[in-house]
Short mmCIF file of C-alpha atoms in Angstrom, two decimals:
data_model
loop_
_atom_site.label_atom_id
_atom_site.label_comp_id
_atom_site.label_asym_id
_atom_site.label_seq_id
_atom_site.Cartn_x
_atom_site.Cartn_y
_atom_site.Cartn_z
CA UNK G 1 -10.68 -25.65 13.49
CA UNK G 2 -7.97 -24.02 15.82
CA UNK G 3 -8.34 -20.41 16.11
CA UNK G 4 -8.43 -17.63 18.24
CA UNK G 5 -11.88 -15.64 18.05
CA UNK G 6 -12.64 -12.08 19.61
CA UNK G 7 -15.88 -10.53 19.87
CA UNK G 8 -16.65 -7.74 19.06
CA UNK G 9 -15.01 -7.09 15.43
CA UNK G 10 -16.37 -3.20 15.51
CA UNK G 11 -17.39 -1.38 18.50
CA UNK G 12 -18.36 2.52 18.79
CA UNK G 13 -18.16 4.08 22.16
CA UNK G 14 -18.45 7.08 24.01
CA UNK G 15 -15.24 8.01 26.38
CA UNK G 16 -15.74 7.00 29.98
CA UNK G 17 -18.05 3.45 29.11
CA UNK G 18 -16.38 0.64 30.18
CA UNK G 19 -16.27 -1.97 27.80
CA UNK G 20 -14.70 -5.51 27.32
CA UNK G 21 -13.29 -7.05 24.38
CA UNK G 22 -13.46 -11.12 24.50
CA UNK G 23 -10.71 -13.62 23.00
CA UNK G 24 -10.92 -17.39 23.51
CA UNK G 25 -8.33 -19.93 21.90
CA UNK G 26 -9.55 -23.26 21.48
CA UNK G 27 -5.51 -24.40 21.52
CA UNK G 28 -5.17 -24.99 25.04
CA UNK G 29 -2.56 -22.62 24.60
CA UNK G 30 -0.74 -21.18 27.84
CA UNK G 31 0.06 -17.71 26.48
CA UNK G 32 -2.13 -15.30 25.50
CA UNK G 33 -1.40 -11.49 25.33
CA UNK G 34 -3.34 -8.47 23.67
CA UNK G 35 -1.48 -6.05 21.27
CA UNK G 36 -2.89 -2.96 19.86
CA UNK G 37 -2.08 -1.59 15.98
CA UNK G 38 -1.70 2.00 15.42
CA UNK G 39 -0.58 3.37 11.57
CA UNK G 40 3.22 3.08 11.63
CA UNK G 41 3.50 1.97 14.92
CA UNK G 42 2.84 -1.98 13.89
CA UNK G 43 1.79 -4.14 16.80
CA UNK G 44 2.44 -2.94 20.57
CA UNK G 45 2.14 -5.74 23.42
CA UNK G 46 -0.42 -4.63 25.80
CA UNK G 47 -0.68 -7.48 28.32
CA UNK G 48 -0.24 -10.75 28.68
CA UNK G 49 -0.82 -13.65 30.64
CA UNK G 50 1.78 -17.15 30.92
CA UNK G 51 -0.99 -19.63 32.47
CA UNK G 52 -4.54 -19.08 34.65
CA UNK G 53 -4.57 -16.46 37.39
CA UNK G 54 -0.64 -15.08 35.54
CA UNK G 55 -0.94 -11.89 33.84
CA UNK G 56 1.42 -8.70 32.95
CA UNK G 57 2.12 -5.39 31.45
CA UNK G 58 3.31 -5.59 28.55
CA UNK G 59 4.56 -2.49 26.84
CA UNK G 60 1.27 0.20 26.60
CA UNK G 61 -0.59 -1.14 29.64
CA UNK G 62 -2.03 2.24 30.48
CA UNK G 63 -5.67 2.18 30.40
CA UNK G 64 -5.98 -1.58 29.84
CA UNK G 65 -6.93 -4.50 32.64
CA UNK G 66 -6.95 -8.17 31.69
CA UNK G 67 -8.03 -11.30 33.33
CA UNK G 68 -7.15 -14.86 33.12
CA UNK G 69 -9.55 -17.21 35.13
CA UNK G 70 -9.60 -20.02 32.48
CA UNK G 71 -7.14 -21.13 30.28
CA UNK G 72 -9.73 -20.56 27.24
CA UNK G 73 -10.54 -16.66 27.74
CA UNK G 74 -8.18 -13.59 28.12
CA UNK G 75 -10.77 -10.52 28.33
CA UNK G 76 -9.62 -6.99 27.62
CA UNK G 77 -11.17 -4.33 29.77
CA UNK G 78 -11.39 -0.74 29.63
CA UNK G 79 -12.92 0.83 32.72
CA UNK G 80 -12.70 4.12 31.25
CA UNK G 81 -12.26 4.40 27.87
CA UNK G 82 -10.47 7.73 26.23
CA UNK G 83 -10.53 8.56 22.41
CA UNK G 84 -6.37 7.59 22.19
CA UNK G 85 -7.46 4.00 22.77
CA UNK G 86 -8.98 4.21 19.49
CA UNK G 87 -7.21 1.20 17.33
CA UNK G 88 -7.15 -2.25 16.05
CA UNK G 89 -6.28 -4.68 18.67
CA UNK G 90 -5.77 -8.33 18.17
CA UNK G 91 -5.59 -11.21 20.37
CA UNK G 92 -3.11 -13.84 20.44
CA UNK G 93 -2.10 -17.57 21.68
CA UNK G 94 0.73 -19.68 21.52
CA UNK G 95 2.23 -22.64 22.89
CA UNK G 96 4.49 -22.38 25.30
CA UNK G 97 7.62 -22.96 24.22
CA UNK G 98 6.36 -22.91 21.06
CA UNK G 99 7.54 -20.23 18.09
CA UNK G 100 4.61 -18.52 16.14
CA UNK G 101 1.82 -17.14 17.85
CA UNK G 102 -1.79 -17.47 16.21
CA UNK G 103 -4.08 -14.05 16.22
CA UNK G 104 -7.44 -13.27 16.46
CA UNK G 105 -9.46 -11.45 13.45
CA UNK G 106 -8.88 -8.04 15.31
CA UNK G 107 -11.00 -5.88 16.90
CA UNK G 108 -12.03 -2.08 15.88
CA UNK G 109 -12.26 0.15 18.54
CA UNK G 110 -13.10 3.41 18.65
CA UNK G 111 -13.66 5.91 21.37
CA UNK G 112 -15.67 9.70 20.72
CA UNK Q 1 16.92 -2.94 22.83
CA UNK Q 2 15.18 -5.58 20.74
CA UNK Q 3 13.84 -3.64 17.95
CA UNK Q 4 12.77 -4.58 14.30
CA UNK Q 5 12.63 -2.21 11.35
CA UNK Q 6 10.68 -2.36 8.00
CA UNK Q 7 12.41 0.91 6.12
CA UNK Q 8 9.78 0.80 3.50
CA UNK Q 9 5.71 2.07 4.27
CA UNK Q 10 4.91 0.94 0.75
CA UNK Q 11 6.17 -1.17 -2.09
CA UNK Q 12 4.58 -1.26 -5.63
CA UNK Q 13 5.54 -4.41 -8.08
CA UNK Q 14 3.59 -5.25 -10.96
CA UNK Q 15 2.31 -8.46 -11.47
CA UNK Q 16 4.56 -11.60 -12.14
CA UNK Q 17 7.51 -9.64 -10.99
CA UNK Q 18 9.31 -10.60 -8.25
CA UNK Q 19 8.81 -8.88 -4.98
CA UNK Q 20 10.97 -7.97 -1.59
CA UNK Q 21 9.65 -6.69 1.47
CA UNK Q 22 12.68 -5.44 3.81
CA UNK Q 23 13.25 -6.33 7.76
CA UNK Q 24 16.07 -5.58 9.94
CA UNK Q 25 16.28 -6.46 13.43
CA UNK Q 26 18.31 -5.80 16.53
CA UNK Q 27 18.74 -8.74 19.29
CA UNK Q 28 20.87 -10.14 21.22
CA UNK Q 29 21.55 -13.86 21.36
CA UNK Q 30 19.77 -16.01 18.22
CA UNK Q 31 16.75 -14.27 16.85
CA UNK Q 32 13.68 -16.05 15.77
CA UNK Q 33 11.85 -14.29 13.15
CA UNK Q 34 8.60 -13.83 11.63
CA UNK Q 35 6.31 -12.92 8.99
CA UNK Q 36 2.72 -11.92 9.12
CA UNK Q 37 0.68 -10.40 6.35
CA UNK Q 38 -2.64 -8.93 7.21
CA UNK Q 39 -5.40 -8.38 4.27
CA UNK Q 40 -7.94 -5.89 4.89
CA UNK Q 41 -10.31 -6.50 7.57
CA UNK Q 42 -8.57 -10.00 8.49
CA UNK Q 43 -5.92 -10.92 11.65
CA UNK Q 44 -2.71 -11.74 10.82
CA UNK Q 45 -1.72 -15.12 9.02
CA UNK Q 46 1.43 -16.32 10.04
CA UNK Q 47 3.42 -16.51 6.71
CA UNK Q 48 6.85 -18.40 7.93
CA UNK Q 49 9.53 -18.33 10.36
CA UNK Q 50 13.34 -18.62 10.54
CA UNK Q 51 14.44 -20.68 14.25
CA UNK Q 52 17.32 -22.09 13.16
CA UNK Q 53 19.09 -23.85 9.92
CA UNK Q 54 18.71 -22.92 6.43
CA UNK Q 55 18.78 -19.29 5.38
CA UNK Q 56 16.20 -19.48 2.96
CA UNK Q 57 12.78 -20.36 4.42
CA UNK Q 58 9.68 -21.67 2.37
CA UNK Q 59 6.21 -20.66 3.71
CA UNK Q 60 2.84 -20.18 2.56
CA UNK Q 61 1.86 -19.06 -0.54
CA UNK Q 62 4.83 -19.02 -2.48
CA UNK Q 63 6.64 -16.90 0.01
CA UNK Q 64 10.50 -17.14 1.68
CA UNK Q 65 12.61 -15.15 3.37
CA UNK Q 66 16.40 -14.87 4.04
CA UNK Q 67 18.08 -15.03 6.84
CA UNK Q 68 21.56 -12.52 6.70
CA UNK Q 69 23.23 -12.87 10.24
CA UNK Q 70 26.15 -10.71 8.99
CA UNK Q 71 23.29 -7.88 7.91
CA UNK Q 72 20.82 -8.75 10.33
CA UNK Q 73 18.05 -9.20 7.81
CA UNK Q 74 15.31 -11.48 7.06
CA UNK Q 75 13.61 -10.13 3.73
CA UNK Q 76 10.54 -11.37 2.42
CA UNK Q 77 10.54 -12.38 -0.78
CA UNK Q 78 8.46 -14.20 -4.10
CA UNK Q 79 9.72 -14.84 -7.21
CA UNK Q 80 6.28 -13.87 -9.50
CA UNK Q 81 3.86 -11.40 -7.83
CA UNK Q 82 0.26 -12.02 -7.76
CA UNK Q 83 -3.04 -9.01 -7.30
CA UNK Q 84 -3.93 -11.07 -4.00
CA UNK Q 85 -0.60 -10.59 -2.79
CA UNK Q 86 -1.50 -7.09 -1.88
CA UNK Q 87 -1.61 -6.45 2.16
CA UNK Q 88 0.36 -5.30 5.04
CA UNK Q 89 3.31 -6.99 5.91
CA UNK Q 90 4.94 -7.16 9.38
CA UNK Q 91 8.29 -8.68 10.40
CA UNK Q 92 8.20 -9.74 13.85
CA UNK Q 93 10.83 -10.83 16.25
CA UNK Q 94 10.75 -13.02 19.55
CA UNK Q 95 11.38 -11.22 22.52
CA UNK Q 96 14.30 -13.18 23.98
CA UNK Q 97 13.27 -12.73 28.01
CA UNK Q 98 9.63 -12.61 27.45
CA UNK Q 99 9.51 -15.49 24.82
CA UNK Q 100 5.58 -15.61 24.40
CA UNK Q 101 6.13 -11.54 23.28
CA UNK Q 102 6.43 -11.06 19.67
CA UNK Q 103 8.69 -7.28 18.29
CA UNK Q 104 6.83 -6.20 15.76
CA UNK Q 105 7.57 -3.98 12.62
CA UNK Q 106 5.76 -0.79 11.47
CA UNK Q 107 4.30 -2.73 8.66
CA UNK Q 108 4.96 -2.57 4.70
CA UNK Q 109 2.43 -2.32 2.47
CA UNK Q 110 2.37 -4.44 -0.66
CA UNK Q 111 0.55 -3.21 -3.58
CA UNK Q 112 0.79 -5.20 -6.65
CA UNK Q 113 -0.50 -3.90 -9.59
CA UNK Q 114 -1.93 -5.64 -13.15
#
């Protein structure tokens, strides 16, 4: 089945633990990005990456790094997590060229 | 700027009514458009798309939306409501230099009631 899974779907934290949030498409899809979803704010592109080894702010990069050694995986890392990252985020893949991207079941985050 | 707006946080429609969930967009050159619905503690489902062609698009579950170049729209609609319609709606846009980049709305919620 093609989909797009992240891991974990509910994490706690304390501010200042890093932590990293794991997608992996199973598309051999070129893009991938991260968004994050804040109440009345929809979906906000963090970062996101055109191929292996290509990634790039997107539009609330602050606080976020991402890495993109296989075409499979596009980990979000938080070297210092503060209680405004607290959100939903979702990971995404599509084809490129291709129209509709295809999201991950979302992850909870949230940051005391 | 690219921008997409959903003017309503919440719509109520009772069941086997027909429903419309609102999106207006701002971009320059063709848009392509989108609709995701979320249901709680899910992702987001793709729903359908407009790229080109007819104005009316079919997707899934008995949903379509309309394309309006003159009012820059692309409502959501369905002619008969169902309970397990109820969910958050987004309309999305493509971000026409960073074409991987979806413009999302705020979100509409859809409550549909017996």
């Amino acid at each position: 089945e093609a989909q797009v899974t992240q891991n974990p779907r509910y994490l706690i934290t304390v501010t200042g633990k890093k932590l990293t949030v794991t997608c992996s498409q199973n598309m051999n899809h070129e893009y991938m990005s991260w968004y994050r979803q804040d109440p009345g704010l929809g979906l906000r592109q963090i970062y996101y990456s055109m191929n292996v080894e290509v990634t790039d702010k997107g539009d609330v990069p602050e606080g976020y790094k991402v890495s993109r050694k296989e075409k499979r995986n596009f980990p979000l890392i938080l070297e210092s997590p503060s209680p405004n990252q607290t959100s939903l985020y979702f990971c995404a893949s599509a084809r490129r060229g291709g129209t509709e991207a295809f999201f991950g079941q979302g992850t909870r985050l949230t940051v005391v | 700027a690219q921008s997409v707006a959903q003017p309503e946080d919440q719509v109520n429609v009772a069941e086997g009514n027909p429903l419309t969930v609102k999106c207006t967009y701002s971009v320059s050159g063709n848009p392509y458009l989108f609709w995701y619905v979320q249901y709680p503690n899910r992702g987001l489902q793709f729903l359908l798309k407009y790229i080109t062609g007819d104005n009316l698009v079919k997707g899934s579950y008995g949903f379509e939306a309309e394309f309006n170049k003159s009012q820059t729209s692309f409502h959501l609609k369905k002619p008969s409501a169902l309970v397990s319609d109820s969910a958050l709606y987004f309309c999305a846009v493509r971000d026409v230099s960073n074409t991987g980049k979806l413009i999302f709305g705020q979100g509409t919620t859809l409550q549909v009631k017996p």
